mmCIF file of C-alpha atoms in Angstrom:
data_model
loop_
_atom_site.group_PDB
_atom_site.id
_atom_site.type_symbol
_atom_site.label_atom_id
_atom_site.label_comp_id
_atom_site.label_asym_id
_atom_site.label_seq_id
_atom_site.Cartn_x
_atom_site.Cartn_y
_atom_site.Cartn_z
ATOM 1 C CA LYS A 18 43.589 -67.830 131.687
ATOM 2 C CA ASP A 19 45.437 -68.581 128.117
ATOM 3 C CA VAL A 20 45.564 -65.672 125.932
ATOM 4 C CA PRO A 21 46.208 -66.343 122.250
ATOM 5 C CA CYS A 22 49.636 -65.258 121.143
ATOM 6 C CA SER A 23 48.299 -62.859 118.763
ATOM 7 C CA VAL A 24 46.431 -60.837 121.693
ATOM 8 C CA ARG A 25 49.415 -61.223 123.972
ATOM 9 C CA PHE A 26 51.642 -58.823 121.950
ATOM 10 C CA ARG A 27 48.536 -56.323 120.868
ATOM 11 C CA PRO A 28 48.425 -54.126 123.733
ATOM 12 C CA ALA A 29 51.324 -51.883 122.640
ATOM 13 C CA ALA A 30 50.010 -51.740 119.063
ATOM 14 C CA ALA A 31 46.646 -51.182 120.214
ATOM 15 C CA ARG A 32 47.621 -47.940 122.132
ATOM 16 C CA LEU A 33 49.148 -46.724 118.662
ATOM 17 C CA VAL A 34 45.848 -47.198 116.586
ATOM 18 C CA GLY A 35 45.456 -44.221 114.660
ATOM 19 C CA ARG A 36 48.959 -42.691 115.349
ATOM 20 C CA HIS A 37 52.070 -43.274 113.448
ATOM 21 C CA ARG A 38 53.519 -46.643 114.188
ATOM 22 C CA PRO A 39 57.260 -47.084 114.776
ATOM 23 C CA PRO A 40 59.019 -49.187 112.147
ATOM 24 C CA MET A 41 59.117 -53.003 112.510
ATOM 25 C CA ALA A 42 61.994 -54.392 114.415
ATOM 26 C CA LEU A 43 61.773 -57.489 112.099
ATOM 27 C CA ALA A 44 61.682 -57.945 108.441
ATOM 28 C CA ALA A 45 60.224 -60.791 106.381
ATOM 29 C CA SER A 46 62.897 -62.732 104.713
ATOM 30 C CA SER A 47 63.886 -66.253 103.059
ATOM 31 C CA ALA A 48 66.745 -68.723 103.429
ATOM 32 C CA LEU A 49 68.649 -70.950 101.462
ATOM 33 C CA THR A 50 67.867 -74.544 102.576
ATOM 34 C CA TYR A 51 70.035 -77.608 102.437
ATOM 35 C CA LEU A 52 67.885 -78.814 99.386
ATOM 36 C CA GLY A 53 68.187 -75.544 97.561
ATOM 37 C CA ALA A 54 72.056 -75.522 98.098
ATOM 38 C CA LYS A 55 72.392 -79.186 97.038
ATOM 39 C CA GLN A 56 70.362 -78.375 93.850
ATOM 40 C CA ILE A 57 72.627 -75.577 93.133
ATOM 41 C CA ALA A 58 75.887 -77.546 93.616
ATOM 42 C CA GLU A 59 74.424 -80.486 91.608
ATOM 43 C CA ALA A 60 73.604 -77.953 88.656
ATOM 44 C CA GLY A 61 77.181 -76.554 89.200
ATOM 45 C CA VAL A 62 78.617 -80.041 88.704
ATOM 46 C CA ALA A 63 76.296 -80.786 85.743
ATOM 47 C CA ALA A 64 77.479 -77.476 84.005
ATOM 48 C CA ALA A 65 81.283 -78.552 84.589
ATOM 49 C CA GLU A 66 80.634 -82.014 83.125
ATOM 50 C CA LYS A 67 79.137 -80.453 79.860
ATOM 51 C CA HIS A 68 82.690 -78.711 79.485
ATOM 52 C CA GLY A 69 84.875 -81.367 80.669
ATOM 53 C CA PHE A 70 85.953 -79.535 83.856
ATOM 54 C CA LYS A 71 86.998 -81.055 87.253
ATOM 55 C CA VAL A 72 86.006 -78.484 89.885
ATOM 56 C CA THR A 73 84.642 -78.042 93.288
ATOM 57 C CA VAL A 74 81.243 -76.257 93.931
ATOM 58 C CA ALA A 75 80.449 -74.559 97.253
ATOM 59 C CA VAL A 76 77.242 -73.281 98.386
ATOM 60 C CA CYS A 77 76.832 -71.122 101.268
ATOM 61 C CA ASP A 78 74.249 -69.333 103.347
ATOM 62 C CA THR A 79 74.092 -65.523 104.165
ATOM 63 C CA GLY A 80 76.568 -65.799 107.092
ATOM 64 C CA GLY A 81 79.148 -67.507 104.780
ATOM 65 C CA ASN A 82 78.756 -71.038 106.429
ATOM 66 C CA VAL A 83 78.841 -73.815 103.623
ATOM 67 C CA LEU A 84 75.582 -75.790 103.189
ATOM 68 C CA ALA A 85 76.647 -77.968 100.358
ATOM 69 C CA LEU A 86 80.009 -78.703 98.536
ATOM 70 C CA LEU A 87 80.607 -81.257 95.898
ATOM 71 C CA ARG A 88 84.235 -82.002 94.713
ATOM 72 C CA MET A 89 84.332 -83.822 91.409
ATOM 73 C CA ASP A 90 86.792 -86.702 90.757
ATOM 74 C CA GLY A 91 89.802 -85.285 89.742
ATOM 75 C CA ALA A 92 89.703 -81.870 91.228
ATOM 76 C CA MET A 93 92.611 -80.668 93.364
ATOM 77 C CA PRO A 94 91.801 -81.055 96.992
ATOM 78 C CA VAL A 95 92.641 -77.307 97.654
ATOM 79 C CA SER A 96 89.866 -76.386 95.344
ATOM 80 C CA ALA A 97 87.266 -77.264 97.974
ATOM 81 C CA GLU A 98 88.644 -74.566 100.364
ATOM 82 C CA ILE A 99 88.956 -72.121 97.553
ATOM 83 C CA ALA A 100 85.384 -72.733 96.290
ATOM 84 C CA ALA A 101 84.200 -72.435 99.981
ATOM 85 C CA ALA A 102 86.045 -69.089 100.304
ATOM 86 C CA LYS A 103 84.894 -67.663 97.058
ATOM 87 C CA ALA A 104 81.160 -68.289 97.963
ATOM 88 C CA LYS A 105 81.681 -66.848 101.610
ATOM 89 C CA SER A 106 83.657 -63.863 99.975
ATOM 90 C CA ALA A 107 80.536 -63.246 97.352
ATOM 91 C CA VAL A 108 78.179 -63.297 100.217
ATOM 92 C CA LEU A 109 79.820 -61.106 102.766
ATOM 93 C CA PHE A 110 80.806 -58.324 100.067
ATOM 94 C CA ALA A 111 77.155 -59.025 98.379
ATOM 95 C CA ARG A 112 78.793 -58.858 94.861
ATOM 96 C CA GLU A 113 80.549 -61.225 92.564
ATOM 97 C CA THR A 114 84.182 -62.004 93.400
ATOM 98 C CA LYS A 115 85.284 -60.978 89.873
ATOM 99 C CA LEU A 116 84.564 -57.180 90.918
ATOM 100 C CA LEU A 117 86.550 -57.778 94.041
ATOM 101 C CA GLU A 118 89.218 -58.897 91.977
ATOM 102 C CA GLY A 119 89.248 -56.117 89.900
ATOM 103 C CA SER A 120 89.185 -53.862 92.791
ATOM 104 C CA VAL A 121 92.551 -55.564 94.203
ATOM 105 C CA ASN A 122 94.230 -55.850 91.043
ATOM 106 C CA GLY A 123 92.689 -53.016 89.020
ATOM 107 C CA ASP A 124 94.681 -49.979 87.572
ATOM 108 C CA LYS A 125 96.688 -48.454 90.686
ATOM 109 C CA SER A 126 96.103 -44.834 89.426
ATOM 110 C CA ASN A 127 92.476 -45.130 89.416
ATOM 111 C CA GLY A 128 92.031 -45.416 93.354
ATOM 112 C CA SER A 129 89.925 -48.548 93.539
ATOM 113 C CA GLU A 130 92.805 -50.644 94.844
ATOM 114 C CA ARG A 131 92.407 -52.325 98.055
ATOM 115 C CA SER A 132 95.445 -53.899 98.973
ATOM 116 C CA ALA A 133 94.348 -54.601 102.562
ATOM 117 C CA LEU A 134 91.883 -57.104 101.432
ATOM 118 C CA LEU A 135 94.592 -59.329 100.223
ATOM 119 C CA SER A 136 95.384 -60.342 103.792
ATOM 120 C CA SER A 137 91.994 -60.307 105.199
ATOM 121 C CA GLY A 138 91.329 -63.991 104.928
ATOM 122 C CA TYR A 139 88.858 -63.569 101.922
ATOM 123 C CA VAL A 140 89.255 -64.912 98.516
ATOM 124 C CA LEU A 141 88.874 -62.141 96.076
ATOM 125 C CA MET A 142 89.359 -64.217 92.699
ATOM 126 C CA GLU A 143 86.655 -64.491 90.207
ATOM 127 C CA GLY A 144 84.373 -67.470 90.625
ATOM 128 C CA GLY A 145 82.141 -66.289 93.393
ATOM 129 C CA ILE A 146 78.290 -65.282 92.511
ATOM 130 C CA PRO A 147 75.637 -64.302 95.224
ATOM 131 C CA ILE A 148 72.404 -66.223 95.180
ATOM 132 C CA VAL A 149 69.488 -63.876 95.000
ATOM 133 C CA ASP A 150 65.791 -64.775 96.011
ATOM 134 C CA PRO A 151 63.791 -64.184 92.852
ATOM 135 C CA ALA A 152 60.748 -63.606 95.117
ATOM 136 C CA HIS A 153 62.119 -60.355 96.751
ATOM 137 C CA GLY A 154 65.685 -59.455 95.430
ATOM 138 C CA ARG A 155 67.519 -60.365 98.548
ATOM 139 C CA ILE A 156 70.886 -62.446 98.818
ATOM 140 C CA VAL A 157 70.313 -65.555 100.422
ATOM 141 C CA GLY A 158 73.589 -67.231 99.970
ATOM 142 C CA ALA A 159 76.560 -67.487 97.303
ATOM 143 C CA CYS A 160 77.861 -70.148 95.287
ATOM 144 C CA GLY A 161 81.528 -70.388 94.782
ATOM 145 C CA VAL A 162 83.630 -72.733 92.105
ATOM 146 C CA SER A 163 87.176 -73.532 91.960
ATOM 147 C CA GLY A 164 89.468 -75.828 89.753
ATOM 148 C CA VAL A 165 89.680 -74.280 86.324
ATOM 149 C CA LYS A 166 90.645 -70.802 84.988
ATOM 150 C CA PRO A 167 88.864 -67.809 86.792
ATOM 151 C CA HIS A 168 86.407 -67.047 83.851
ATOM 152 C CA GLU A 169 85.561 -70.640 83.725
ATOM 153 C CA ASP A 170 84.871 -71.047 87.258
ATOM 154 C CA ALA A 171 82.685 -68.054 87.001
ATOM 155 C CA ALA A 172 80.829 -69.506 84.101
ATOM 156 C CA VAL A 173 79.996 -72.782 86.399
ATOM 157 C CA ALA A 174 79.178 -70.808 89.136
ATOM 158 C CA SER A 175 76.758 -68.540 87.014
ATOM 159 C CA ALA A 176 75.239 -71.925 85.532
ATOM 160 C CA ALA A 177 74.663 -73.233 88.932
ATOM 161 C CA VAL A 178 72.791 -70.180 90.263
ATOM 162 C CA GLU A 179 70.710 -69.872 87.354
ATOM 163 C CA CYS A 180 69.172 -73.290 88.158
ATOM 164 C CA LEU A 181 67.027 -71.309 90.741
ATOM 165 C CA LYS A 182 65.243 -69.507 87.771
ATOM 166 C CA THR A 183 63.507 -72.790 86.766
ATOM 167 C CA PRO A 184 60.013 -73.332 87.915
ATOM 168 C CA SER A 185 60.585 -76.543 89.780
ATOM 169 C CA SER A 186 63.594 -75.176 91.903
ATOM 170 C CA LYS A 187 62.923 -74.160 95.514
ATOM 171 C CA LEU A 188 65.224 -72.161 97.767
#
C-alpha cells in the first residue's frame, strides 16, 4: 500500500514527540541560478562600459564552478582565467580577494602573511567579491573581474553584485 512520503519518514520523529529532537541533518539554503549569474555578469559589463574598461566578468557558484563568464571585446584573453580564479578564491575563502591579497602582501612583521597560498592555485588579487543571498545572509557564489587595475576590477565586481539588491533581481 502506498504511503505518502511525509508519513513514510515520520515514525522516527513520532517516537521523539515530547522529547528533545536531534539537530537537523539538512539545512534550508538557496543557490545562485544561471539566470542570476548571467544578470550579475551583464551588470558587471555594463559597469565596466560606463568607465571605458575592457574586462572579463566571471560568476561562480559555492563550489567555485563558473556559471557565467563574459569577456568584453578588447579584454586580454588571460583575463578570463584570472577573473574565474578570483571568483573561485572569493567564494572558497568566503571573503573579498582584496583581504586575501593583503594577507599575502601585507607587512611581514605583523604575522598575517600567508606565503604558502601563493603556490596553492588560488588568485589572491583584488577583484573577487562573494555574492550573499540577501534573504538569509549566506554566500551563494562570487564574482571575479580582471582586465584593469585591481581597485577598478573590484569596483566593477562590486557594481555587478549590487544588481542583486534591486527588486527585479532573482538568484
